PDB file of C-alpha atoms in Angstrom:
ATOM      1  CA  MET Q  10     164.844 144.491  81.095  1.00 55.00           C
ATOM      2  CA  THR Q  11     163.765 147.225  78.712  1.00 51.00           C
ATOM      3  CA  SER Q  12     166.209 150.100  78.249  1.00 52.00           C
ATOM      4  CA  PRO Q  13     164.817 153.501  79.166  1.00 55.00           C
ATOM      5  CA  ARG Q  14     164.847 156.395  76.775  1.00 53.00           C
ATOM      6  CA  ASP Q  15     167.946 158.180  78.008  1.00 46.00           C
ATOM      7  CA  SER Q  16     167.027 161.421  76.236  1.00 52.00           C
ATOM      8  CA  GLU Q  17     164.178 161.885  78.728  1.00 76.00           C
ATOM      9  CA  LEU Q  18     166.554 161.934  81.701  1.00 86.00           C
ATOM     10  CA  SER Q  19     169.120 164.520  82.706  1.00 89.00           C
ATOM     11  CA  PRO Q  20     172.785 163.403  82.729  1.00 90.00           C
ATOM     12  CA  ASP Q  21     172.731 163.235  86.536  1.00 90.00           C
ATOM     13  CA  LEU Q  22     169.646 161.014  86.543  1.00 92.00           C
ATOM     14  CA  GLN Q  23     171.088 158.811  83.789  1.00 92.00           C
ATOM     15  CA  LYS Q  24     174.139 158.319  85.990  1.00 92.00           C
ATOM     16  CA  GLU Q  25     171.946 157.427  88.981  1.00 93.00           C
ATOM     17  CA  VAL Q  26     170.038 154.839  86.918  1.00 93.00           C
ATOM     18  CA  ALA Q  27     173.311 153.364  85.637  1.00 93.00           C
ATOM     19  CA  GLN Q  28     174.576 153.001  89.228  1.00 93.00           C
ATOM     20  CA  ALA Q  29     171.468 151.180  90.475  1.00 94.00           C
ATOM     21  CA  ASP Q  30     172.001 147.791  92.112  1.00 95.00           C
ATOM     22  CA  PRO Q  31     171.580 145.226  89.279  1.00 94.00           C
ATOM     23  CA  LYS Q  32     170.872 142.342  91.667  1.00 95.00           C
ATOM     24  CA  ARG Q  33     168.062 144.236  93.376  1.00 95.00           C
ATOM     25  CA  LEU Q  34     166.610 145.327  90.030  1.00 95.00           C
ATOM     26  CA  HIS Q  35     166.651 141.779  88.654  1.00 95.00           C
ATOM     27  CA  ARG Q  36     164.995 140.518  91.840  1.00 95.00           C
ATOM     28  CA  TRP Q  37     162.281 143.154  91.544  1.00 95.00           C
ATOM     29  CA  PHE Q  38     161.674 142.439  87.858  1.00 94.00           C
ATOM     30  CA  ASP Q  39     161.612 138.685  88.461  1.00 95.00           C
ATOM     31  CA  GLU Q  40     158.921 139.273  91.073  1.00 95.00           C
ATOM     32  CA  LEU Q  41     157.053 141.572  88.691  1.00 93.00           C
ATOM     33  CA  GLU Q  42     157.099 138.912  85.972  1.00 92.00           C
ATOM     34  CA  ARG Q  43     156.150 136.113  88.354  1.00 94.00           C
ATOM     35  CA  GLU Q  44     153.553 137.836  90.554  1.00 93.00           C
ATOM     36  CA  GLY Q  45     152.412 140.637  88.268  1.00 92.00           C
ATOM     37  CA  ARG Q  46     153.537 143.220  90.792  1.00 94.00           C
ATOM     38  CA  VAL Q  47     156.335 144.098  93.194  1.00 96.00           C
ATOM     39  CA  VAL Q  48     155.727 145.674  96.595  1.00 95.00           C
ATOM     40  CA  LEU Q  49     158.245 148.230  97.871  1.00 95.00           C
ATOM     41  CA  ARG Q  50     157.782 148.521 101.623  1.00 93.00           C
ATOM     42  CA  THR Q  51     158.885 151.224 104.013  1.00 91.00           C
ATOM     43  CA  SER Q  52     162.392 150.706 105.375  1.00 89.00           C
ATOM     44  CA  PHE Q  53     162.253 149.962 109.107  1.00 88.00           C
ATOM     45  CA  LEU Q  54     165.904 150.955 109.558  1.00 89.00           C
ATOM     46  CA  ARG Q  55     165.462 154.274 107.762  1.00 87.00           C
ATOM     47  CA  THR Q  56     162.322 155.030 109.765  1.00 90.00           C
ATOM     48  CA  ALA Q  57     164.112 154.210 113.028  1.00 92.00           C
ATOM     49  CA  VAL Q  58     167.065 156.449 112.131  1.00 93.00           C
ATOM     50  CA  TYR Q  59     164.776 159.369 111.251  1.00 92.00           C
ATOM     51  CA  ALA Q  60     162.777 158.866 114.455  1.00 94.00           C
ATOM     52  CA  LEU Q  61     165.922 158.697 116.585  1.00 96.00           C
ATOM     53  CA  GLY Q  62     167.343 161.819 114.959  1.00 94.00           C
ATOM     54  CA  ALA Q  63     164.100 163.732 115.507  1.00 95.00           C
ATOM     55  CA  TRP Q  64     163.927 162.721 119.182  1.00 96.00           C
ATOM     56  CA  VAL Q  65     167.553 163.797 119.685  1.00 96.00           C
ATOM     57  CA  PHE Q  66     166.700 167.256 118.359  1.00 95.00           C
ATOM     58  CA  VAL Q  67     163.557 167.406 120.526  1.00 95.00           C
ATOM     59  CA  ILE Q  68     165.614 166.578 123.623  1.00 95.00           C
ATOM     60  CA  PHE Q  69     168.317 169.064 122.615  1.00 92.00           C
ATOM     61  CA  ILE Q  70     165.821 171.901 122.100  1.00 91.00           C
ATOM     62  CA  THR Q  71     163.947 171.078 125.317  1.00 91.00           C
ATOM     63  CA  ALA Q  72     167.239 171.081 127.207  1.00 90.00           C
ATOM     64  CA  GLY Q  73     167.966 174.487 125.699  1.00 85.00           C
ATOM     65  CA  PHE Q  74     164.725 175.837 127.130  1.00 82.00           C
ATOM     66  CA  ILE Q  75     165.659 174.462 130.549  1.00 85.00           C
ATOM     67  CA  VAL Q  76     169.380 175.238 130.711  1.00 85.00           C
ATOM     68  CA  LEU Q  77     169.603 178.614 128.977  1.00 80.00           C
ATOM     69  CA  PRO Q  78     168.553 181.715 130.903  1.00 77.00           C
ATOM     70  CA  VAL Q  79     164.969 182.749 130.207  1.00 74.00           C
ATOM     71  CA  SER Q  80     166.244 186.114 129.008  1.00 71.00           C
ATOM     72  CA  THR Q  81     167.961 184.336 126.114  1.00 74.00           C
ATOM     73  CA  TRP Q  82     164.738 183.437 124.359  1.00 70.00           C
ATOM     74  CA  ASN Q  83     161.918 185.340 126.114  1.00 70.00           C
ATOM     75  CA  PRO Q  84     161.620 189.016 125.040  1.00 67.00           C
ATOM     76  CA  PHE Q  85     159.347 189.686 128.028  1.00 67.00           C
ATOM     77  CA  ALA Q  86     161.945 188.589 130.574  1.00 64.00           C
ATOM     78  CA  GLY Q  87     163.170 191.264 132.947  1.00 58.00           C
ATOM     79  CA  ASP Q  88     166.864 190.825 132.060  1.00 57.00           C
ATOM     80  CA  ARG Q  89     167.681 192.849 128.950  1.00 54.00           C
ATOM     81  CA  GLY Q  90     171.154 191.482 128.409  1.00 52.00           C
ATOM     82  CA  ILE Q  91     170.423 191.110 124.693  1.00 56.00           C
ATOM     83  CA  SER Q  92     168.076 193.057 122.465  1.00 64.00           C
ATOM     84  CA  GLY Q  93     164.395 192.203 122.402  1.00 65.00           C
ATOM     85  CA  TRP Q  94     164.323 191.239 118.736  1.00 72.00           C
ATOM     86  CA  MET Q  95     167.190 188.786 119.261  1.00 76.00           C
ATOM     87  CA  GLN Q  96     165.315 187.271 122.194  1.00 75.00           C
ATOM     88  CA  ALA Q  97     162.163 186.975 120.092  1.00 77.00           C
ATOM     89  CA  GLY Q  98     164.113 185.440 117.209  1.00 80.00           C
ATOM     90  CA  MET Q  99     165.748 182.897 119.484  1.00 79.00           C
ATOM     91  CA  GLY Q 100     162.418 182.038 121.077  1.00 82.00           C
ATOM     92  CA  LEU Q 101     160.700 181.608 117.697  1.00 87.00           C
ATOM     93  CA  LEU Q 102     163.584 179.459 116.470  1.00 87.00           C
ATOM     94  CA  PHE Q 103     163.310 177.201 119.506  1.00 86.00           C
ATOM     95  CA  VAL Q 104     159.519 176.899 119.223  1.00 90.00           C
ATOM     96  CA  ALA Q 105     159.607 176.257 115.460  1.00 92.00           C
ATOM     97  CA  GLY Q 106     162.301 173.621 115.902  1.00 91.00           C
ATOM     98  CA  LEU Q 107     160.385 171.930 118.708  1.00 93.00           C
ATOM     99  CA  ILE Q 108     157.196 171.812 116.617  1.00 94.00           C
ATOM    100  CA  LEU Q 109     158.981 170.605 113.471  1.00 94.00           C
ATOM    101  CA  PHE Q 110     161.092 167.900 115.062  1.00 94.00           C
ATOM    102  CA  GLY Q 111     158.335 166.966 117.513  1.00 94.00           C
ATOM    103  CA  PHE Q 112     155.975 166.365 114.604  1.00 94.00           C
ATOM    104  CA  GLY Q 113     158.627 164.317 112.806  1.00 92.00           C
ATOM    105  CA  ALA Q 114     159.357 162.282 115.926  1.00 93.00           C
ATOM    106  CA  LEU Q 115     155.672 161.423 116.382  1.00 93.00           C
ATOM    107  CA  LEU Q 116     155.263 160.704 112.669  1.00 90.00           C
ATOM    108  CA  TRP Q 117     158.214 158.326 112.379  1.00 88.00           C
ATOM    109  CA  THR Q 118     157.709 156.716 115.790  1.00 92.00           C
ATOM    110  CA  PHE Q 119     153.966 156.071 115.755  1.00 91.00           C
ATOM    111  CA  VAL Q 120     152.347 156.858 112.383  1.00 87.00           C
ATOM    112  CA  PHE Q 121     154.741 155.165 109.951  1.00 85.00           C
ATOM    113  CA  PRO Q 122     154.929 151.838 111.861  1.00 87.00           C
ATOM    114  CA  VAL Q 123     151.114 151.679 112.027  1.00 86.00           C
ATOM    115  CA  VAL Q 124     150.233 152.932 108.533  1.00 88.00           C
ATOM    116  CA  ARG Q 125     153.202 151.135 106.894  1.00 89.00           C
ATOM    117  CA  PRO Q 126     153.148 153.096 103.606  1.00 92.00           C
ATOM    118  CA  ARG Q 127     154.208 150.994 100.626  1.00 94.00           C
ATOM    119  CA  MET Q 128     154.289 151.320  96.866  1.00 96.00           C
ATOM    120  CA  ILE Q 129     153.010 148.649  94.495  1.00 96.00           C
ATOM    121  CA  VAL Q 130     154.493 148.613  90.993  1.00 96.00           C
ATOM    122  CA  SER Q 131     152.451 146.413  88.677  1.00 94.00           C
ATOM    123  CA  ARG Q 132     151.773 145.897  84.988  1.00 92.00           C
ATOM    124  CA  TRP Q 133     148.788 148.206  85.481  1.00 94.00           C
ATOM    125  CA  GLY Q 134     150.670 151.089  87.042  1.00 96.00           C
ATOM    126  CA  ILE Q 135     151.771 152.480  90.396  1.00 96.00           C
ATOM    127  CA  GLU Q 136     149.814 152.498  93.621  1.00 96.00           C
ATOM    128  CA  SER Q 137     150.908 153.807  97.026  1.00 95.00           C
ATOM    129  CA  ILE Q 138     148.808 152.480  99.888  1.00 94.00           C
ATOM    130  CA  GLY Q 139     148.726 152.502 103.676  1.00 94.00           C
ATOM    131  CA  SER Q 140     147.172 150.297 106.339  1.00 92.00           C
ATOM    132  CA  LYS Q 141     144.186 151.151 108.503  1.00 88.00           C
ATOM    133  CA  PRO Q 142     142.006 149.107 110.863  1.00 86.00           C
ATOM    134  CA  GLY Q 143     140.173 146.591 108.722  1.00 84.00           C
ATOM    135  CA  GLY Q 144     141.984 147.194 105.455  1.00 89.00           C
ATOM    136  CA  VAL Q 145     144.059 149.575 103.370  1.00 92.00           C
ATOM    137  CA  PHE Q 146     143.591 153.010 101.845  1.00 93.00           C
ATOM    138  CA  THR Q 147     145.032 154.625  98.725  1.00 94.00           C
ATOM    139  CA  LEU Q 148     147.598 157.380  99.053  1.00 94.00           C
ATOM    140  CA  PHE Q 149     148.381 157.764  95.346  1.00 96.00           C
ATOM    141  CA  SER Q 150     147.420 155.734  92.298  1.00 96.00           C
ATOM    142  CA  VAL Q 151     148.008 156.119  88.555  1.00 96.00           C
ATOM    143  CA  ALA Q 152     148.009 153.787  85.546  1.00 96.00           C
ATOM    144  CA  TRP Q 153     151.077 153.596  83.332  1.00 96.00           C
ATOM    145  CA  ALA Q 154     148.912 154.894  80.499  1.00 94.00           C
ATOM    146  CA  ASP Q 155     148.559 158.174  82.402  1.00 96.00           C
ATOM    147  CA  VAL Q 156     152.222 158.495  83.418  1.00 95.00           C
ATOM    148  CA  VAL Q 157     153.838 161.147  81.246  1.00 94.00           C
ATOM    149  CA  HIS Q 158     157.350 161.018  82.672  1.00 94.00           C
ATOM    150  CA  VAL Q 159     159.416 159.281  85.339  1.00 95.00           C
ATOM    151  CA  GLY Q 160     162.281 161.415  86.577  1.00 93.00           C
ATOM    152  CA  GLY Q 161     163.461 163.281  89.600  1.00 92.00           C
ATOM    153  CA  HIS Q 162     165.420 166.113  91.123  1.00 91.00           C
ATOM    154  CA  PHE Q 163     169.136 165.608  91.744  1.00 90.00           C
ATOM    155  CA  THR Q 164     170.835 167.974  94.178  1.00 89.00           C
ATOM    156  CA  PRO Q 165     174.623 167.667  94.519  1.00 85.00           C
ATOM    157  CA  THR Q 166     176.100 168.331  97.956  1.00 84.00           C
ATOM    158  CA  ARG Q 167     179.562 168.791  99.375  1.00 84.00           C
ATOM    159  CA  TRP Q 168     181.538 166.044 101.047  1.00 79.00           C
ATOM    160  CA  PRO Q 169     180.866 164.262 103.363  1.00 77.00           C
ATOM    161  CA  PHE Q 170     177.151 164.505 102.597  1.00 80.00           C
ATOM    162  CA  PRO Q 171     175.734 162.330  99.795  1.00 81.00           C
ATOM    163  CA  PRO Q 172     173.802 163.946  96.936  1.00 84.00           C
ATOM    164  CA  ILE Q 173     170.052 164.200  97.374  1.00 89.00           C
ATOM    165  CA  LEU Q 174     167.789 162.407  94.905  1.00 93.00           C
ATOM    166  CA  GLN Q 175     164.014 162.851  94.877  1.00 93.00           C
ATOM    167  CA  VAL Q 176     162.136 160.489  92.545  1.00 95.00           C
ATOM    168  CA  MET Q 177     159.259 162.254  90.777  1.00 94.00           C
ATOM    169  CA  LEU Q 178     156.303 161.087  88.687  1.00 95.00           C
ATOM    170  CA  THR Q 179     154.576 163.348  86.171  1.00 95.00           C
ATOM    171  CA  ALA Q 180     151.083 162.137  85.272  1.00 96.00           C
ATOM    172  CA  ARG Q 181     147.875 163.366  83.699  1.00 95.00           C
ATOM    173  CA  ALA Q 182     145.817 165.001  86.423  1.00 94.00           C
ATOM    174  CA  ASP Q 183     142.566 163.303  85.415  1.00 93.00           C
ATOM    175  CA  GLY Q 184     144.194 159.867  85.687  1.00 94.00           C
ATOM    176  CA  VAL Q 185     145.488 160.313  89.235  1.00 95.00           C
ATOM    177  CA  ARG Q 186     143.699 159.135  92.356  1.00 94.00           C
ATOM    178  CA  ARG Q 187     145.108 160.352  95.672  1.00 93.00           C
ATOM    179  CA  ALA Q 188     144.301 161.077  99.284  1.00 90.00           C
ATOM    180  CA  ARG Q 189     143.454 164.708 100.002  1.00 88.00           C
ATOM    181  CA  TRP Q 190     146.529 165.260 102.160  1.00 86.00           C
ATOM    182  CA  VAL Q 191     148.977 163.856  99.579  1.00 88.00           C
ATOM    183  CA  ARG Q 192     150.597 166.878  98.004  1.00 85.00           C
ATOM    184  CA  VAL Q 193     151.211 167.197  94.275  1.00 89.00           C
ATOM    185  CA  SER Q 194     152.435 170.062  92.136  1.00 88.00           C
ATOM    186  CA  ALA Q 195     150.026 171.038  89.351  1.00 87.00           C
ATOM    187  CA  GLN Q 196     151.523 171.839  85.949  1.00 83.00           C
ATOM    188  CA  GLY Q 197     148.694 172.546  83.535  1.00 85.00           C
ATOM    189  CA  SER Q 198     146.925 169.282  82.749  1.00 91.00           C
ATOM    190  CA  THR Q 199     149.535 167.243  84.625  1.00 94.00           C
ATOM    191  CA  VAL Q 200     150.608 166.829  88.234  1.00 94.00           C
ATOM    192  CA  VAL Q 201     154.019 166.017  89.699  1.00 95.00           C
ATOM    193  CA  HIS Q 202     154.182 163.601  92.633  1.00 94.00           C
ATOM    194  CA  GLY Q 203     157.208 162.895  94.807  1.00 93.00           C
ATOM    195  CA  VAL Q 204     157.724 159.186  95.494  1.00 93.00           C
ATOM    196  CA  ASN Q 205     158.063 158.169  99.147  1.00 90.00           C
ATOM    197  CA  GLY Q 206     161.745 158.452 100.045  1.00 88.00           C
ATOM    198  CA  MET Q 207     161.409 156.020 102.968  1.00 88.00           C
ATOM    199  CA  LEU Q 208     161.083 152.902 100.801  1.00 91.00           C
ATOM    200  CA  ARG Q 209     163.553 150.041 101.092  1.00 87.00           C
ATOM    201  CA  GLY Q 210     166.476 150.202  98.713  1.00 86.00           C
ATOM    202  CA  ARG Q 211     168.390 153.190  97.494  1.00 91.00           C
ATOM    203  CA  ARG Q 212     166.442 155.927  95.779  1.00 94.00           C
ATOM    204  CA  ARG Q 213     168.433 155.336  92.592  1.00 95.00           C
ATOM    205  CA  ASP Q 214     167.191 151.723  92.642  1.00 96.00           C
ATOM    206  CA  VAL Q 215     163.572 152.880  92.916  1.00 96.00           C
ATOM    207  CA  LEU Q 216     164.154 155.401  90.119  1.00 96.00           C
ATOM    208  CA  ALA Q 217     165.702 152.733  87.889  1.00 95.00           C
ATOM    209  CA  LEU Q 218     162.811 150.337  88.550  1.00 96.00           C
ATOM    210  CA  LEU Q 219     160.198 152.931  87.625  1.00 96.00           C
ATOM    211  CA  VAL Q 220     162.126 154.175  84.584  1.00 94.00           C
ATOM    212  CA  HIS Q 221     162.591 150.655  83.200  1.00 92.00           C
ATOM    213  CA  ALA Q 222     159.006 149.608  84.021  1.00 92.00           C
ATOM    214  CA  HIS Q 223     157.622 152.728  82.340  1.00 93.00           C
ATOM    215  CA  ALA Q 224     159.766 152.126  79.254  1.00 89.00           C
ATOM    216  CA  ALA Q 225     158.610 148.504  79.119  1.00 84.00           C
ATOM    217  CA  VAL Q 226     154.949 149.454  78.688  1.00 80.00           C
ATOM    218  CA  GLN Q 227     155.394 152.316  76.233  1.00 72.00           C
ATOM    219  CA  ASP Q 228     154.851 150.193  73.136  1.00 57.00           C
ATOM    220  CA  VAL Q 229     152.707 147.481  74.710  1.00 59.00           C
ATOM    221  CA  PRO Q 230     148.874 147.622  74.790  1.00 56.00           C
ATOM    222  CA  GLU Q 231     147.575 148.323  78.289  1.00 53.00           C
ATOM    223  CA  PRO Q 232     146.562 145.066  80.034  1.00 53.00           C
ATOM    224  CA  GLU Q 233     143.526 144.618  82.197  1.00 56.00           C
ATOM    225  CA  ASP Q 234     143.650 146.132  85.660  1.00 54.00           C
ATOM    226  CA  ASP Q 235     145.510 143.526  87.752  1.00 52.00           C
ATOM    227  CA  ARG Q 236     145.761 145.406  91.016  1.00 53.00           C
ATOM    228  CA  GLY Q 237     145.557 143.095  93.987  1.00 48.00           C
TER     229      GLY Q 237
END
């Protein structure tokens, strides 16, 4: 396993890479050596937990609409027990929450299980794909030759919540192929893409895999495109 260039990572990210599961990493790299690629699939358990959490919030907000007096959230209600702007604010908060968590519930309950987003890490590069009737479609694709940096954003939190890690890829814009709805952040001639956080394995494991794989191809001539 090739050692990454630690100077390119922040101390927090270096620590995350060092804490990655060595057994999982060796299994992934063995598969990469043997098959030419490793497929990181969406975690069913993580998807189910997100879906369940979203539905709980949807039920909670809907119950709030039903149980609370209409005057609590409707500024046009006859009862003026609280000020109109507080009623409007409460109503907007309820509606926004219902839309947000309702969208998440539908996404994680129906879309993710059907599309099954997954990321393929190969000797050629990185490709995120999804399923559709009759085949697959590309969400995001970039060759290692066009990857400028593998890193992420590390956000510490207070106990009992774990820190938040978002794995990020910085690549040359003209070397990236992506679906129109996949968001990236443009930075001059490069774009920054957030890796799917719903993949199996811890995010630090995914970060370590990409960091090591990127380091492994830095001084090696680019092979022929071996995407499957």
